């Protein structure tokens, strides 16, 4: 298990990079998976990681599991490797920027959100 200082740092880093609320993330995951023919159940919409991030956002720090901690580290690493958090928000100017934003939003980070 992670010691208290590491857990505190990870909790803060995770909530710094995941800048969408649980409601915003849930809505994004549902919208992202919606299509004309079928829409998954709300608790099944989105990627597995996106669903796990949503579950973590709804937990207290004391209720985290080792799997939660692994996902939190993964999300922090993924977002910080793709985003300069000091210089956001960045304007969307190309289709690649739009795709990048959508990828990041699946794990709860909206680059345009201040």
GROMACS .gro file of N, CA and C in nm:
model
  342
    1UNK      N    1   0.084  -0.118   0.000
    1UNK     CA    2   0.000   0.000   0.000
    1UNK      C    3   0.088   0.124   0.000
    2UNK      N    4   0.040   0.228  -0.058
    2UNK     CA    5   0.111   0.355  -0.067
    2UNK      C    6   0.110   0.423   0.069
    3UNK      N    7   0.224   0.484   0.107
    3UNK     CA    8   0.225   0.554   0.236
    3UNK      C    9   0.145   0.683   0.228
    4UNK      N   10   0.118   0.744   0.343
    4UNK     CA   11   0.028   0.859   0.351
    4UNK      C   12   0.076   0.978   0.269
    5UNK      N   13   0.206   1.005   0.270
    5UNK     CA   14   0.258   1.119   0.193
    5UNK      C   15   0.243   1.096   0.043
    6UNK      N   16   0.275   0.975  -0.001
    6UNK     CA   17   0.259   0.942  -0.143
    6UNK      C   18   0.113   0.949  -0.184
    7UNK      N   19   0.024   0.898  -0.098
    7UNK     CA   20  -0.119   0.901  -0.127
    7UNK      C   21  -0.169   1.045  -0.136
    8UNK      N   22  -0.126   1.130  -0.044
    8UNK     CA   23  -0.166   1.271  -0.048
    8UNK      C   24  -0.120   1.337  -0.177
    9UNK      N   25   0.004   1.312  -0.216
    9UNK     CA   26   0.058   1.372  -0.339
    9UNK      C   27  -0.017   1.320  -0.462
   10UNK      N   28  -0.042   1.189  -0.466
   10UNK     CA   29  -0.115   1.131  -0.578
   10UNK      C   30  -0.257   1.185  -0.584
   11UNK      N   31  -0.324   1.194  -0.472
   11UNK     CA   32  -0.461   1.248  -0.465
   11UNK      C   33  -0.464   1.390  -0.522
   12UNK      N   34  -0.369   1.472  -0.479
   12UNK     CA   35  -0.364   1.611  -0.526
   12UNK      C   36  -0.331   1.618  -0.675
   13UNK      N   37  -0.233   1.539  -0.719
   13UNK     CA   38  -0.197   1.538  -0.862
   13UNK      C   39  -0.315   1.493  -0.948
   14UNK      N   40  -0.381   1.388  -0.904
   14UNK     CA   41  -0.496   1.334  -0.979
   14UNK      C   42  -0.606   1.441  -0.992
   15UNK      N   43  -0.638   1.506  -0.882
   15UNK     CA   44  -0.745   1.606  -0.886
   15UNK      C   45  -0.701   1.736  -0.955
   16UNK      N   46  -0.572   1.754  -0.970
   16UNK     CA   47  -0.522   1.868  -1.047
   16UNK      C   48  -0.537   1.842  -1.197
   17UNK      N   49  -0.505   1.719  -1.241
   17UNK     CA   50  -0.512   1.689  -1.384
   17UNK      C   51  -0.653   1.652  -1.428
   18UNK      N   52  -0.731   1.592  -1.340
   18UNK     CA   53  -0.871   1.561  -1.372
   18UNK      C   54  -0.951   1.684  -1.333
   19UNK      N   55  -0.971   1.772  -1.430
   19UNK     CA   56  -1.035   1.900  -1.402
   19UNK      C   57  -1.185   1.902  -1.437
   20UNK      N   58  -1.239   1.787  -1.475
   20UNK     CA   59  -1.382   1.778  -1.501
   20UNK      C   60  -1.449   1.721  -1.376
   21UNK      N   61  -1.571   1.766  -1.348
   21UNK     CA   62  -1.645   1.710  -1.236
   21UNK      C   63  -1.697   1.571  -1.276
   22UNK      N   64  -1.742   1.497  -1.178
   22UNK     CA   65  -1.796   1.364  -1.210
   22UNK      C   66  -1.918   1.377  -1.302
   23UNK      N   67  -1.999   1.480  -1.284
   23UNK     CA   68  -2.115   1.501  -1.370
   23UNK      C   69  -2.072   1.533  -1.514
   24UNK      N   70  -1.970   1.618  -1.528
   24UNK     CA   71  -1.921   1.653  -1.662
   24UNK      C   72  -1.861   1.531  -1.731
   25UNK      N   73  -1.783   1.453  -1.657
   25UNK     CA   74  -1.722   1.334  -1.716
   25UNK      C   75  -1.828   1.232  -1.755
   26UNK      N   76  -1.925   1.208  -1.668
   26UNK     CA   77  -2.031   1.112  -1.700
   26UNK      C   78  -2.107   1.155  -1.825
   27UNK      N   79  -2.138   1.283  -1.834
   27UNK     CA   80  -2.210   1.334  -1.952
   27UNK      C   81  -2.124   1.318  -2.078
   28UNK      N   82  -1.995   1.348  -2.068
   28UNK     CA   83  -1.905   1.333  -2.183
   28UNK      C   84  -1.897   1.188  -2.227
   29UNK      N   85  -1.883   1.095  -2.133
   29UNK     CA   86  -1.872   0.954  -2.169
   29UNK      C   87  -2.000   0.905  -2.236
   30UNK      N   88  -2.116   0.949  -2.186
   30UNK     CA   89  -2.243   0.910  -2.248
   30UNK      C   90  -2.256   0.969  -2.388
   31UNK      N   91  -2.221   1.096  -2.404
   31UNK     CA   92  -2.231   1.163  -2.534
   31UNK      C   93  -2.134   1.099  -2.634
   32UNK      N   94  -2.015   1.070  -2.588
   32UNK     CA   95  -1.912   1.014  -2.675
   32UNK      C   96  -1.955   0.879  -2.733
   33UNK      N   97  -2.027   0.800  -2.653
   33UNK     CA   98  -2.067   0.666  -2.697
   33UNK      C   99  -2.205   0.662  -2.763
   34UNK      N  100  -2.276   0.774  -2.763
   34UNK     CA  101  -2.411   0.774  -2.821
   34UNK      C  102  -2.402   0.769  -2.973
   35UNK      N  103  -2.491   0.692  -3.033
   35UNK     CA  104  -2.503   0.692  -3.178
   35UNK      C  105  -2.650   0.672  -3.215
   36UNK      N  106  -2.677   0.669  -3.343
   36UNK     CA  107  -2.816   0.661  -3.389
   36UNK      C  108  -2.883   0.530  -3.352
   37UNK      N  109  -2.810   0.420  -3.356
   37UNK     CA  110  -2.871   0.288  -3.339
   37UNK      C  111  -2.888   0.247  -3.194
   38UNK      N  112  -2.789   0.274  -3.114
   38UNK     CA  113  -2.795   0.228  -2.975
   38UNK      C  114  -2.705   0.315  -2.888
   39UNK      N  115  -2.743   0.321  -2.765
   39UNK     CA  116  -2.663   0.395  -2.668
   39UNK      C  117  -2.644   0.303  -2.548
   40UNK      N  118  -2.520   0.289  -2.501
   40UNK     CA  119  -2.499   0.200  -2.387
   40UNK      C  120  -2.566   0.255  -2.261
   41UNK      N  121  -2.586   0.168  -2.166
   41UNK     CA  122  -2.638   0.213  -2.037
   41UNK      C  123  -2.541   0.315  -1.979
   42UNK      N  124  -2.592   0.415  -1.905
   42UNK     CA  125  -2.505   0.521  -1.854
   42UNK      C  126  -2.383   0.470  -1.778
   43UNK      N  127  -2.399   0.363  -1.702
   43UNK     CA  128  -2.285   0.314  -1.624
   43UNK      C  129  -2.190   0.229  -1.708
   44UNK      N  130  -2.221   0.212  -1.837
   44UNK     CA  131  -2.133   0.136  -1.925
   44UNK      C  132  -2.075   0.222  -2.036
   45UNK      N  133  -2.107   0.350  -2.038
   45UNK     CA  134  -2.060   0.439  -2.145
   45UNK      C  135  -1.914   0.475  -2.122
   46UNK      N  136  -1.842   0.490  -2.233
   46UNK     CA  137  -1.703   0.533  -2.225
   46UNK      C  138  -1.605   0.418  -2.215
   47UNK      N  139  -1.479   0.455  -2.205
   47UNK     CA  140  -1.374   0.355  -2.194
   47UNK      C  141  -1.369   0.300  -2.052
   48UNK      N  142  -1.302   0.189  -2.036
   48UNK     CA  143  -1.287   0.130  -1.904
   48UNK      C  144  -1.213   0.226  -1.811
   49UNK      N  145  -1.110   0.291  -1.863
   49UNK     CA  146  -1.035   0.387  -1.781
   49UNK      C  147  -1.123   0.506  -1.746
   50UNK      N  148  -1.199   0.556  -1.841
   50UNK     CA  149  -1.290   0.667  -1.814
   50UNK      C  150  -1.391   0.633  -1.706
   51UNK      N  151  -1.446   0.513  -1.711
   51UNK     CA  152  -1.539   0.468  -1.609
   51UNK      C  153  -1.471   0.457  -1.472
   52UNK      N  154  -1.346   0.411  -1.473
   52UNK     CA  155  -1.272   0.398  -1.347
   52UNK      C  156  -1.242   0.537  -1.288
   53UNK      N  157  -1.206   0.633  -1.373
   53UNK     CA  158  -1.182   0.770  -1.326
   53UNK      C  159  -1.310   0.825  -1.265
   54UNK      N  160  -1.423   0.801  -1.329
   54UNK     CA  161  -1.551   0.847  -1.278
   54UNK      C  162  -1.578   0.786  -1.140
   55UNK      N  163  -1.550   0.658  -1.125
   55UNK     CA  164  -1.571   0.592  -0.995
   55UNK      C  165  -1.479   0.652  -0.888
   56UNK      N  166  -1.355   0.681  -0.924
   56UNK     CA  167  -1.261   0.740  -0.829
   56UNK      C  168  -1.309   0.878  -0.785
   57UNK      N  169  -1.360   0.956  -0.878
   57UNK     CA  170  -1.410   1.090  -0.843
   57UNK      C  171  -1.523   1.084  -0.741
   58UNK      N  172  -1.591   0.972  -0.735
   58UNK     CA  173  -1.704   0.958  -0.644
   58UNK      C  174  -1.665   0.893  -0.512
   59UNK      N  175  -1.535   0.871  -0.493
   59UNK     CA  176  -1.486   0.806  -0.370
   59UNK      C  177  -1.419   0.905  -0.278
   60UNK      N  178  -1.412   0.865  -0.153
   60UNK     CA  179  -1.329   0.937  -0.056
   60UNK      C  180  -1.189   0.878  -0.063
   61UNK      N  181  -1.092   0.956  -0.025
   61UNK     CA  182  -0.953   0.913  -0.028
   61UNK      C  183  -0.932   0.783   0.049
   62UNK      N  184  -1.001   0.768   0.161
   62UNK     CA  185  -0.983   0.649   0.245
   62UNK      C  186  -1.041   0.522   0.183
   63UNK      N  187  -1.123   0.536   0.079
   63UNK     CA  188  -1.186   0.421   0.016
   63UNK      C  189  -1.113   0.370  -0.108
   64UNK      N  190  -1.000   0.430  -0.141
   64UNK     CA  191  -0.927   0.392  -0.262
   64UNK      C  192  -0.867   0.252  -0.250
   65UNK      N  193  -0.870   0.179  -0.361
   65UNK     CA  194  -0.808   0.047  -0.368
   65UNK      C  195  -0.674   0.058  -0.441
   66UNK      N  196  -0.598  -0.049  -0.438
   66UNK     CA  197  -0.471  -0.051  -0.512
   66UNK      C  198  -0.496  -0.030  -0.662
   67UNK      N  199  -0.604  -0.086  -0.714
   67UNK     CA  200  -0.639  -0.068  -0.855
   67UNK      C  201  -0.670   0.079  -0.884
   68UNK      N  202  -0.739   0.144  -0.791
   68UNK     CA  203  -0.766   0.288  -0.806
   68UNK      C  204  -0.635   0.366  -0.813
   69UNK      N  205  -0.542   0.333  -0.725
   69UNK     CA  206  -0.413   0.404  -0.722
   69UNK      C  207  -0.337   0.384  -0.853
   70UNK      N  208  -0.343   0.264  -0.907
   70UNK     CA  209  -0.277   0.235  -1.036
   70UNK      C  210  -0.337   0.322  -1.146
   71UNK      N  211  -0.470   0.329  -1.151
   71UNK     CA  212  -0.538   0.410  -1.253
   71UNK      C  213  -0.506   0.557  -1.233
   72UNK      N  214  -0.504   0.603  -1.109
   72UNK     CA  215  -0.472   0.743  -1.081
   72UNK      C  216  -0.332   0.778  -1.130
   73UNK      N  217  -0.234   0.691  -1.103
   73UNK     CA  218  -0.097   0.716  -1.151
   73UNK      C  219  -0.093   0.720  -1.303
   74UNK      N  220  -0.163   0.626  -1.366
   74UNK     CA  221  -0.168   0.618  -1.511
   74UNK      C  222  -0.227   0.746  -1.570
   75UNK      N  223  -0.337   0.795  -1.512
   75UNK     CA  224  -0.403   0.915  -1.563
   75UNK      C  225  -0.312   1.038  -1.544
   76UNK      N  226  -0.251   1.050  -1.427
   76UNK     CA  227  -0.160   1.163  -1.403
   76UNK      C  228  -0.046   1.160  -1.504
   77UNK      N  229   0.015   1.044  -1.526
   77UNK     CA  230   0.125   1.033  -1.622
   77UNK      C  231   0.077   1.064  -1.763
   78UNK      N  232  -0.038   1.012  -1.800
   78UNK     CA  233  -0.092   1.030  -1.935
   78UNK      C  234  -0.121   1.178  -1.964
   79UNK      N  235  -0.186   1.243  -1.871
   79UNK     CA  236  -0.223   1.384  -1.893
   79UNK      C  237  -0.099   1.473  -1.890
   80UNK      N  238  -0.012   1.454  -1.792
   80UNK     CA  239   0.104   1.543  -1.782
   80UNK      C  240   0.202   1.522  -1.898
   81UNK      N  241   0.201   1.405  -1.960
   81UNK     CA  242   0.289   1.384  -2.075
   81UNK      C  243   0.235   1.453  -2.201
   82UNK      N  244   0.106   1.484  -2.202
   82UNK     CA  245   0.044   1.544  -2.321
   82UNK      C  246   0.009   1.690  -2.306
   83UNK      N  247   0.015   1.743  -2.184
   83UNK     CA  248  -0.036   1.876  -2.158
   83UNK      C  249   0.062   1.955  -2.072
   84UNK      N  250   0.081   2.080  -2.108
   84UNK     CA  251   0.155   2.173  -2.023
   84UNK      C  252   0.052   2.242  -1.935
   85UNK      N  253   0.036   2.193  -1.813
   85UNK     CA  254  -0.070   2.242  -1.726
   85UNK      C  255  -0.055   2.388  -1.689
   86UNK      N  256   0.065   2.442  -1.701
   86UNK     CA  257   0.087   2.583  -1.667
   86UNK      C  258   0.036   2.678  -1.775
   87UNK      N  259   0.029   2.631  -1.899
   87UNK     CA  260  -0.006   2.720  -2.010
   87UNK      C  261  -0.145   2.693  -2.069
   88UNK      N  262  -0.232   2.625  -1.998
   88UNK     CA  263  -0.367   2.602  -2.048
   88UNK      C  264  -0.454   2.722  -2.019
   89UNK      N  265  -0.565   2.742  -2.085
   89UNK     CA  266  -0.614   2.660  -2.195
   89UNK      C  267  -0.547   2.696  -2.328
   90UNK      N  268  -0.535   2.596  -2.411
   90UNK     CA  269  -0.479   2.614  -2.544
   90UNK      C  270  -0.594   2.623  -2.645
   91UNK      N  271  -0.584   2.711  -2.741
   91UNK     CA  272  -0.692   2.720  -2.840
   91UNK      C  273  -0.692   2.600  -2.933
   92UNK      N  274  -0.810   2.559  -2.973
   92UNK     CA  275  -0.821   2.453  -3.072
   92UNK      C  276  -0.811   2.517  -3.210
   93UNK      N  277  -0.714   2.472  -3.287
   93UNK     CA  278  -0.697   2.530  -3.419
   93UNK      C  279  -0.692   2.426  -3.529
   94UNK      N  280  -0.666   2.302  -3.494
   94UNK     CA  281  -0.656   2.198  -3.595
   94UNK      C  282  -0.740   2.077  -3.556
   95UNK      N  283  -0.770   1.992  -3.653
   95UNK     CA  284  -0.842   1.868  -3.619
   95UNK      C  285  -0.765   1.783  -3.517
   96UNK      N  286  -0.632   1.786  -3.523
   96UNK     CA  287  -0.553   1.708  -3.427
   96UNK      C  288  -0.573   1.761  -3.285
   97UNK      N  289  -0.585   1.894  -3.269
   97UNK     CA  290  -0.612   1.951  -3.137
   97UNK      C  291  -0.747   1.901  -3.085
   98UNK      N  292  -0.844   1.892  -3.173
   98UNK     CA  293  -0.976   1.844  -3.133
   98UNK      C  294  -0.969   1.698  -3.091
   99UNK      N  295  -0.900   1.614  -3.167
   99UNK     CA  296  -0.885   1.473  -3.131
   99UNK      C  297  -0.812   1.458  -2.999
  100UNK      N  298  -0.707   1.538  -2.980
  100UNK     CA  299  -0.630   1.535  -2.855
  100UNK      C  300  -0.719   1.572  -2.739
  101UNK      N  301  -0.799   1.676  -2.754
  101UNK     CA  302  -0.889   1.718  -2.646
  101UNK      C  303  -0.987   1.606  -2.613
  102UNK      N  304  -1.044   1.544  -2.713
  102UNK     CA  305  -1.141   1.436  -2.688
  102UNK      C  306  -1.076   1.317  -2.619
  103UNK      N  307  -0.954   1.283  -2.656
  103UNK     CA  308  -0.882   1.174  -2.589
  103UNK      C  309  -0.861   1.206  -2.442
  104UNK      N  310  -0.818   1.329  -2.415
  104UNK     CA  311  -0.793   1.369  -2.276
  104UNK      C  312  -0.923   1.375  -2.196
  105UNK      N  313  -1.030   1.415  -2.260
  105UNK     CA  314  -1.158   1.424  -2.189
  105UNK      C  315  -1.210   1.287  -2.147
  106UNK      N  316  -1.170   1.181  -2.217
  106UNK     CA  317  -1.215   1.047  -2.177
  106UNK      C  318  -1.157   1.005  -2.043
  107UNK      N  319  -1.052   1.074  -1.997
  107UNK     CA  320  -0.997   1.046  -1.863
  107UNK      C  321  -1.017   1.164  -1.768
  108UNK      N  322  -1.105   1.257  -1.808
  108UNK     CA  323  -1.146   1.363  -1.716
  108UNK      C  324  -1.069   1.492  -1.723
  109UNK      N  325  -0.988   1.511  -1.829
  109UNK     CA  326  -0.913   1.636  -1.841
  109UNK      C  327  -0.959   1.711  -1.966
  110UNK      N  328  -1.013   1.830  -1.945
  110UNK     CA  329  -1.052   1.916  -2.057
  110UNK      C  330  -0.949   2.027  -2.071
  111UNK      N  331  -0.866   2.023  -2.176
  111UNK     CA  332  -0.761   2.123  -2.192
  111UNK      C  333  -0.814   2.266  -2.204
  112UNK      N  334  -0.940   2.284  -2.241
  112UNK     CA  335  -0.994   2.417  -2.256
  112UNK      C  336  -1.056   2.471  -2.127
  113UNK      N  337  -1.063   2.386  -2.028
  113UNK     CA  338  -1.124   2.429  -1.901
  113UNK      C  339  -1.016   2.492  -1.813
  114UNK      N  340  -1.043   2.612  -1.767
  114UNK     CA  341  -0.947   2.683  -1.685
  114UNK      C  342  -0.945   2.646  -1.542
   0.00000   0.00000   0.00000
